[in-house]
Each structure stands twice: as C-alpha cells, then as structure tokens.
Tab-separated table of C-alpha atoms in Angstrom:
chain	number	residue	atom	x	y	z
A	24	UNK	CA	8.133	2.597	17.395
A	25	UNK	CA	9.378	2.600	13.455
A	26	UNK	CA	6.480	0.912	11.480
A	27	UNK	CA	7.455	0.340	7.564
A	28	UNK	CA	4.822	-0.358	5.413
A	29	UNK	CA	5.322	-1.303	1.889
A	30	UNK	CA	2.487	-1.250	-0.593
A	31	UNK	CA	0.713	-0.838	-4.080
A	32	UNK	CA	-1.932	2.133	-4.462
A	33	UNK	CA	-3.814	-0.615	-6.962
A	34	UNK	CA	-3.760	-3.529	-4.310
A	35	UNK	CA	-7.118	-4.103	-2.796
A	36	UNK	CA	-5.647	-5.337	0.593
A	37	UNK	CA	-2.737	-2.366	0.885
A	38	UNK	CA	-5.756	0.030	1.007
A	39	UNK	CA	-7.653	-1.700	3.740
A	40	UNK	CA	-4.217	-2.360	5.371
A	41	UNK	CA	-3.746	1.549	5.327
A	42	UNK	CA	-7.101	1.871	7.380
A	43	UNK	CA	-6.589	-0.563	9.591
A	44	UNK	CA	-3.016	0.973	10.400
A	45	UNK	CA	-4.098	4.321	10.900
A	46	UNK	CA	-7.164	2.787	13.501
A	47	UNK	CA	-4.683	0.982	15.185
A	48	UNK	CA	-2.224	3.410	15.554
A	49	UNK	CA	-5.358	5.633	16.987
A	50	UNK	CA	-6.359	2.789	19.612
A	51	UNK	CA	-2.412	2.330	20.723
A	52	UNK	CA	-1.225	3.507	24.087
A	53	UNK	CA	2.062	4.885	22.860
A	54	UNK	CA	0.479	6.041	19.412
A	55	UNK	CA	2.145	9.015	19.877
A	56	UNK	CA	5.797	7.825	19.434
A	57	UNK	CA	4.655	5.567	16.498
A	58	UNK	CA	6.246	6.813	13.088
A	59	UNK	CA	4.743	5.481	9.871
A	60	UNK	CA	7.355	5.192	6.689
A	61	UNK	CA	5.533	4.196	3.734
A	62	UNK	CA	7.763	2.137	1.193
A	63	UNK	CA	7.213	1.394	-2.723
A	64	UNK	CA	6.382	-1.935	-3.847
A	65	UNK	CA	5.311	-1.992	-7.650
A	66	UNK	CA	3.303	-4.680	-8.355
A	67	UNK	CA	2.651	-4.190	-12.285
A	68	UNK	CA	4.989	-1.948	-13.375
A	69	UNK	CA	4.854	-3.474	-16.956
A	70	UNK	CA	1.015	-3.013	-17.200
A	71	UNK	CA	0.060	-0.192	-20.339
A	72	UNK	CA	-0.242	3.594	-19.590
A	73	UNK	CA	-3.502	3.532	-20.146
A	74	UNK	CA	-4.431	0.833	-17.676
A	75	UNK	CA	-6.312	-2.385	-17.658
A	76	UNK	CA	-9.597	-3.506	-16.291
A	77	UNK	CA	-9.220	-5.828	-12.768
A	78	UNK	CA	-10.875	-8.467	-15.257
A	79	UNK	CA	-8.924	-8.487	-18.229
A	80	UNK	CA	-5.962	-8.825	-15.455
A	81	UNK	CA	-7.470	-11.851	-14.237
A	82	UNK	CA	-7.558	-12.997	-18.239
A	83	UNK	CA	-4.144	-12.263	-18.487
A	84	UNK	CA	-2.594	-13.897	-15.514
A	85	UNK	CA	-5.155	-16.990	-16.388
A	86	UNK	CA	-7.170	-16.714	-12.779
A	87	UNK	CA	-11.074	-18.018	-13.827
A	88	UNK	CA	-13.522	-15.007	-14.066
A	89	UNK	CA	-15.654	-16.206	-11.440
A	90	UNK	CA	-12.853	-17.405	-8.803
A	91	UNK	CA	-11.028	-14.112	-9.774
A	92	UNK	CA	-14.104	-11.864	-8.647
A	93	UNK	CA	-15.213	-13.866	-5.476
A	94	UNK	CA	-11.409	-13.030	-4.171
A	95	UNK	CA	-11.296	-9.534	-5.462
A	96	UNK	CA	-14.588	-8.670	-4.223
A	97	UNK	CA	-13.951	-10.437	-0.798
A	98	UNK	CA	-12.049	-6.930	-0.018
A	99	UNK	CA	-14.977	-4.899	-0.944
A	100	UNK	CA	-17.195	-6.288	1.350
A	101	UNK	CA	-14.115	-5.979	4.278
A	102	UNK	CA	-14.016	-2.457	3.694
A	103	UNK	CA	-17.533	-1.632	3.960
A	104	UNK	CA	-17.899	-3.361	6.974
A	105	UNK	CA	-14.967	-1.201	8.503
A	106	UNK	CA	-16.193	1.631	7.044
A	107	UNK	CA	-14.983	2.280	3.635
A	108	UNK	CA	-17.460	2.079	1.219
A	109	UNK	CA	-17.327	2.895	-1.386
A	110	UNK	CA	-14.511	0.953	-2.979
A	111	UNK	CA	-14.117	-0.345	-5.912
A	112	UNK	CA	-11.696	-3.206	-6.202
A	113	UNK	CA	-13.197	-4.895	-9.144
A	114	UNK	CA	-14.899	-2.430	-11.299
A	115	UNK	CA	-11.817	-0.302	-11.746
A	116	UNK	CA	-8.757	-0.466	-14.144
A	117	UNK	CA	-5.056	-0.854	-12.714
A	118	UNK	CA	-1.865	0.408	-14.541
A	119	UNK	CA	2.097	1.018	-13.800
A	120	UNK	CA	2.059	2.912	-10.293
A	121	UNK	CA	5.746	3.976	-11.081
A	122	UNK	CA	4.347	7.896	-11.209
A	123	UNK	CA	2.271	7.475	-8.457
A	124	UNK	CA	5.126	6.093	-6.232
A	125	UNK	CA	7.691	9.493	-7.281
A	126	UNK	CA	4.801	11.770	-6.655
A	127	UNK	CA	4.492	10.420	-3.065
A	128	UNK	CA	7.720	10.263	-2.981
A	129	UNK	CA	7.818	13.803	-3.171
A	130	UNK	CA	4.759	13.830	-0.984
A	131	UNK	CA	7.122	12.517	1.797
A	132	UNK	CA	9.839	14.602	1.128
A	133	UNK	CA	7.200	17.983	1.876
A	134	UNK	CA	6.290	16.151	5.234
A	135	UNK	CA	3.077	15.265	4.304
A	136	UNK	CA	3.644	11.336	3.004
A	137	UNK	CA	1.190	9.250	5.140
A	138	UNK	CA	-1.146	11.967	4.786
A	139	UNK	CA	-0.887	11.627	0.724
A	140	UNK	CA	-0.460	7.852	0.584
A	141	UNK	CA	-4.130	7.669	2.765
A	142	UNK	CA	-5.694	9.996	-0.263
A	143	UNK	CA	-4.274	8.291	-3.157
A	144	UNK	CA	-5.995	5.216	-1.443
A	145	UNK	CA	-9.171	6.607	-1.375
A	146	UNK	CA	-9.457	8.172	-4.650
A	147	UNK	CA	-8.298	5.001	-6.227
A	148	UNK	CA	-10.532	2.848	-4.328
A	149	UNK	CA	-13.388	5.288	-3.384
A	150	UNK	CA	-13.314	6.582	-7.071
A	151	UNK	CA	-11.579	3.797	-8.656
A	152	UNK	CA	-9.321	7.014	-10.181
A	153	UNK	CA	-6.782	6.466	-12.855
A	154	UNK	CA	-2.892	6.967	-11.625
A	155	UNK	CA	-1.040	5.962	-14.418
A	156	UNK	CA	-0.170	8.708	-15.834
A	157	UNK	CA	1.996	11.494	-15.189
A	158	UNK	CA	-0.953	14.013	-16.280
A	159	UNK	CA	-3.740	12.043	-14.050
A	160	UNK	CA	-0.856	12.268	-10.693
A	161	UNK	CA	-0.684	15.743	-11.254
A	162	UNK	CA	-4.259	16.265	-11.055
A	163	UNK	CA	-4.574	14.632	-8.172
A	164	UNK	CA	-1.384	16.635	-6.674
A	165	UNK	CA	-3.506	19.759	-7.291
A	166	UNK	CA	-6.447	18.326	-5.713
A	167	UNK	CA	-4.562	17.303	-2.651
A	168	UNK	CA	-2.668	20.926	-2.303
A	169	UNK	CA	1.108	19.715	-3.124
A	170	UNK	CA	2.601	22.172	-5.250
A	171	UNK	CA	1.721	21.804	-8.975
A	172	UNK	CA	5.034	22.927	-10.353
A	173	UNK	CA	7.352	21.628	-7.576
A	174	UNK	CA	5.568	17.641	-8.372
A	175	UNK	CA	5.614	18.093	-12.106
A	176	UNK	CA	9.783	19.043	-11.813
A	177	UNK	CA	9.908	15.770	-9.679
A	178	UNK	CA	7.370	13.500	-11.809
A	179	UNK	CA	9.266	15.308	-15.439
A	180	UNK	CA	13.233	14.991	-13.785
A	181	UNK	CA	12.315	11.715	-12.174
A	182	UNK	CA	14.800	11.821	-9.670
A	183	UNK	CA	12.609	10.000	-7.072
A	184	UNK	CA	13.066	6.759	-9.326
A	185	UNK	CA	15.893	4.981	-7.934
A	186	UNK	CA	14.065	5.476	-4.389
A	187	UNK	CA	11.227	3.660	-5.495
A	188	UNK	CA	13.236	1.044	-6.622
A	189	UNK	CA	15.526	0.916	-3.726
A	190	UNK	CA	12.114	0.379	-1.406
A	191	UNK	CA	11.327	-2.721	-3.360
A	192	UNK	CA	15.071	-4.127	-3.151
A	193	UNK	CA	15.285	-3.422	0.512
A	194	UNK	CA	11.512	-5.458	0.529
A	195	UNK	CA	12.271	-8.257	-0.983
A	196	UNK	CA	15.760	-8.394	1.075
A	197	UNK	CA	13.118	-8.743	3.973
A	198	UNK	CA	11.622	-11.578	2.675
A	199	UNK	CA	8.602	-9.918	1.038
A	200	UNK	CA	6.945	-11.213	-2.342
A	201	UNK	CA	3.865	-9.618	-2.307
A	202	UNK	CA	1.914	-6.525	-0.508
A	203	UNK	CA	0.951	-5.058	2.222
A	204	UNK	CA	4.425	-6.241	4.309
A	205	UNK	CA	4.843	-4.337	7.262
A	206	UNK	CA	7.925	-4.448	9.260
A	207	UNK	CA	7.297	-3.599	13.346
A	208	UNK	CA	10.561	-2.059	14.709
A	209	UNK	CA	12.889	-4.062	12.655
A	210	UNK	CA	12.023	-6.728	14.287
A	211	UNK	CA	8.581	-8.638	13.415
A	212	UNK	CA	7.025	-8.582	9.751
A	213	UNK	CA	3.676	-8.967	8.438
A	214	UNK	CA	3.302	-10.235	5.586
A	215	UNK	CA	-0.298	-9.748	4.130
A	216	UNK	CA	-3.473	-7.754	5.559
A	217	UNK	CA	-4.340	-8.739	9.039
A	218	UNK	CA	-6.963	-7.621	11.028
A	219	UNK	CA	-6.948	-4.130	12.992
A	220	UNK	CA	-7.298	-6.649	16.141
A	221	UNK	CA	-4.413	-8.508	15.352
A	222	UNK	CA	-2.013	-5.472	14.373
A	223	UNK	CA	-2.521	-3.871	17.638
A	224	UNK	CA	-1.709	-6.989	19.633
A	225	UNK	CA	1.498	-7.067	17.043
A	226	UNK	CA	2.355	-3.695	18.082
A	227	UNK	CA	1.855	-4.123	21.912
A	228	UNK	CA	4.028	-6.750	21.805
A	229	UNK	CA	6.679	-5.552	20.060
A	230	UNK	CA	7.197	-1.941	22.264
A	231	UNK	CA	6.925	-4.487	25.450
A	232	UNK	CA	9.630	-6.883	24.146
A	233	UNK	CA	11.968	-4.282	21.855
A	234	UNK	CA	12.317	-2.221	25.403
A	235	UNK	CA	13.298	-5.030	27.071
A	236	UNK	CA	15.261	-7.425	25.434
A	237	UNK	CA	16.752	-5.293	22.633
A	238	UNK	CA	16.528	-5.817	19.059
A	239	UNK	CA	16.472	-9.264	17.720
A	240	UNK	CA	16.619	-10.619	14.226
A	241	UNK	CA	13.269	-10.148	11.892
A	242	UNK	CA	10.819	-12.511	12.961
A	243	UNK	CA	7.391	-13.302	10.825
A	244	UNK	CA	4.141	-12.682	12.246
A	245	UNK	CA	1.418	-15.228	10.017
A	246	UNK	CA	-2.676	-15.446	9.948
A	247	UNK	CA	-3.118	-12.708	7.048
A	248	UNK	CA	-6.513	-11.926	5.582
A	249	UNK	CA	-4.842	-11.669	2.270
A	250	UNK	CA	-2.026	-10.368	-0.067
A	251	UNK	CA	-1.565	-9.162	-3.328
A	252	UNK	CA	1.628	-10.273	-5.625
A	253	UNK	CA	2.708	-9.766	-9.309
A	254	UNK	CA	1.108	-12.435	-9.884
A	255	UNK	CA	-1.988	-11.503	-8.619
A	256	UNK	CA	-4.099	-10.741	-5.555
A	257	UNK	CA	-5.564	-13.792	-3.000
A	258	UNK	CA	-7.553	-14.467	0.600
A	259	UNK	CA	-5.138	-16.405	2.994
A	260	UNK	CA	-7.479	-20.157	2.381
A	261	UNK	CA	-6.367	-19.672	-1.231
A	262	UNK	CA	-2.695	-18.380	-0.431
A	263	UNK	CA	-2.134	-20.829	1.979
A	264	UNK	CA	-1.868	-18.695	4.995
C-alpha cells in the first residue's frame, strides 16, 4: 500500500497526524508492505524569517484571541492523551517552512525521510524549535546525523525547491486546501486529522477493495478531527466537517 501524506512541520494537526500514522501503520496486518511518502504543503510561506508568535497569527488573520486558543490548544490536549506531551502548539512562533521542506527533501533523498519528518515534528512541537531559517535547519540536520555539508549544498543551491512546490501543485490537483491530506493508494483521501481508529479502518479497507476491484477514481473519506489551512488552523464543529 502507497500512503501520501502531505503536511506543514508548523501545523498542530500534521504532527498528531504523523503519530497517529506511524501507530497505525504499527497495528496494520500488512504494515509491512505499507510505504509512507511524505509531500510538502507550505502553509505560510510569506510569514518573516524570523517567525511569528501562534497569537500574533491569530491577530493577523483576525481569529478572536480567546476562540483562537481554545482551537489551537484543543491539539495539545489530543496529543497528551496519545502520548505526546509535551507540545507546544500555542506557545511557540511559526515562520516560512520553505527550508525545512528542502532539508527533508534531502532527508528523503538519503533514505531516511519519514524518519526525519517524525523528528522535525517533535522538536517543533516538543520544543516548539525555530525552522525558519537556513542556519536553525542546519542545526537540527547536525543533531539528527544528516550530513552537515551535503544539507547546507542542498539548503545554499536550493535545488530541492521546485519539488516542494511540485508536492503542493500535485495537492491541490487532489482536491486538498489545507493539511494533513493523506491519499490511501490513489484511491481514498483524507482530508484533515482523523483518529488512529478511523485511519486503520481506512487502510483495511482500502488493501481489501484495491486487491479486488482494481483502482478506482479518488474518493474522499470525511469525519476529521481537524485541519489546518493558510488561512488558519480549526476542529471539524468549526470547519464544518
């Protein structure tokens, strides 16, 4: 089974998405013919270098303070009842990912990209880490073990760029406006984080009817916990999901 799964390292709902993937992937019966490609999907790309705070983002997209923090902070108390804690969706700053997404880029290109796309979550989240820069991706390339010199010639030549961007065309050809989307075999998306529950029933069903019936067009799969879009992040009651 092919599982695509586009995402943001600074949306709230992409990181819990990645944890529920990997414990679903764990729990499947055929997990060992599952391969994971992880795709780009910028949400702020226009954001300063030196990031933002999550609540002068809610300030600038005009989302109320208090509404803004009872949906951002929705995902923090998710993740610590599945087991990541800490993580810090609101007390953090978000800025353009563009450098993050060539670095694991390259990540993927050594072999080691869900690996490096799982980290980058958690030092983000767990640490609520700054990524915005080419110097602070670096740093983290070190800490993870990818070659120093071999990620600065691909952060410094940028010739992972037009991948990144490609990722997002080919998303939004899918039908996605927002992250995590996660396409099951070419054949059913999911469009916003659902449950670990849900995503294994997804992926049952899929292998059962793929293997016999053949590929059919892309079908959505609906009942997300939540999604994140450029224009901000939301629970399903206030997305209308």
């Amino acid at each position: 089974m092919n599982i695509e799964f586009w995402s943001d390292i600074v949306c709230p709902w992409c990181g819990l998405m990645d944890h529920r993937l990997r414990r679903a992937v764990d729990r499947f019966e055929h997990g060992a013919d599952v391969r994971i490609t992880h795709r780009s999907f910028q949400l702020h790309p226009d954001l300063p270098r030196d990031g933002v705070t999550q609540r002068r983002l809610f300030e600038m997209f005009g989302v109320e303070r208090a509404a803004g923090e009872q949906l951002v902070g929705s995902t923090e108390k998710l993740a610590a009842a599945e087991g990541l804690s800490p993580y810090h969706a609101l007390d953090r700053t978000l800025g353009p990912t563009d450098f993050a997404h060539e670095l694991l880029a390259y990540a993927a290109e050594q072999g080691r990209g869900n690996e490096i796309w799982s980290a980058m979550f958690r030092v983000h989240f767990g640490q609520a880490r700054k990524l915005w820069t080419a110097e602070q991706v670096l740093g983290f390339a070190e800490e993870v073990h990818l070659d120093r010199d071999g990620a600065a010639e691909a952060l410094h030549s940028r010739r992972y760029r037009m991948q990144v961007a490609a990722d997002q065309v080919a998303a939004r050809r899918r039908g996605a406006h927002g992250t995590p989307f996660i396409v099951l075999d070419g054949r059913y998306s999911l469009a916003g984080a659902i449950g670990t529950d849900e995503l294994h029933s997804a992926m049952t069903a899929v292998w059962q009817e793929v293997r016999s019936t053949g590929v059919t067009p892309l079908l959505p799969v609906t009942g997300a916990d939540g999604v994140c879009t450029p224009d901000g992040c939301a629970t399903s009651a206030a997305s209308g999901n």
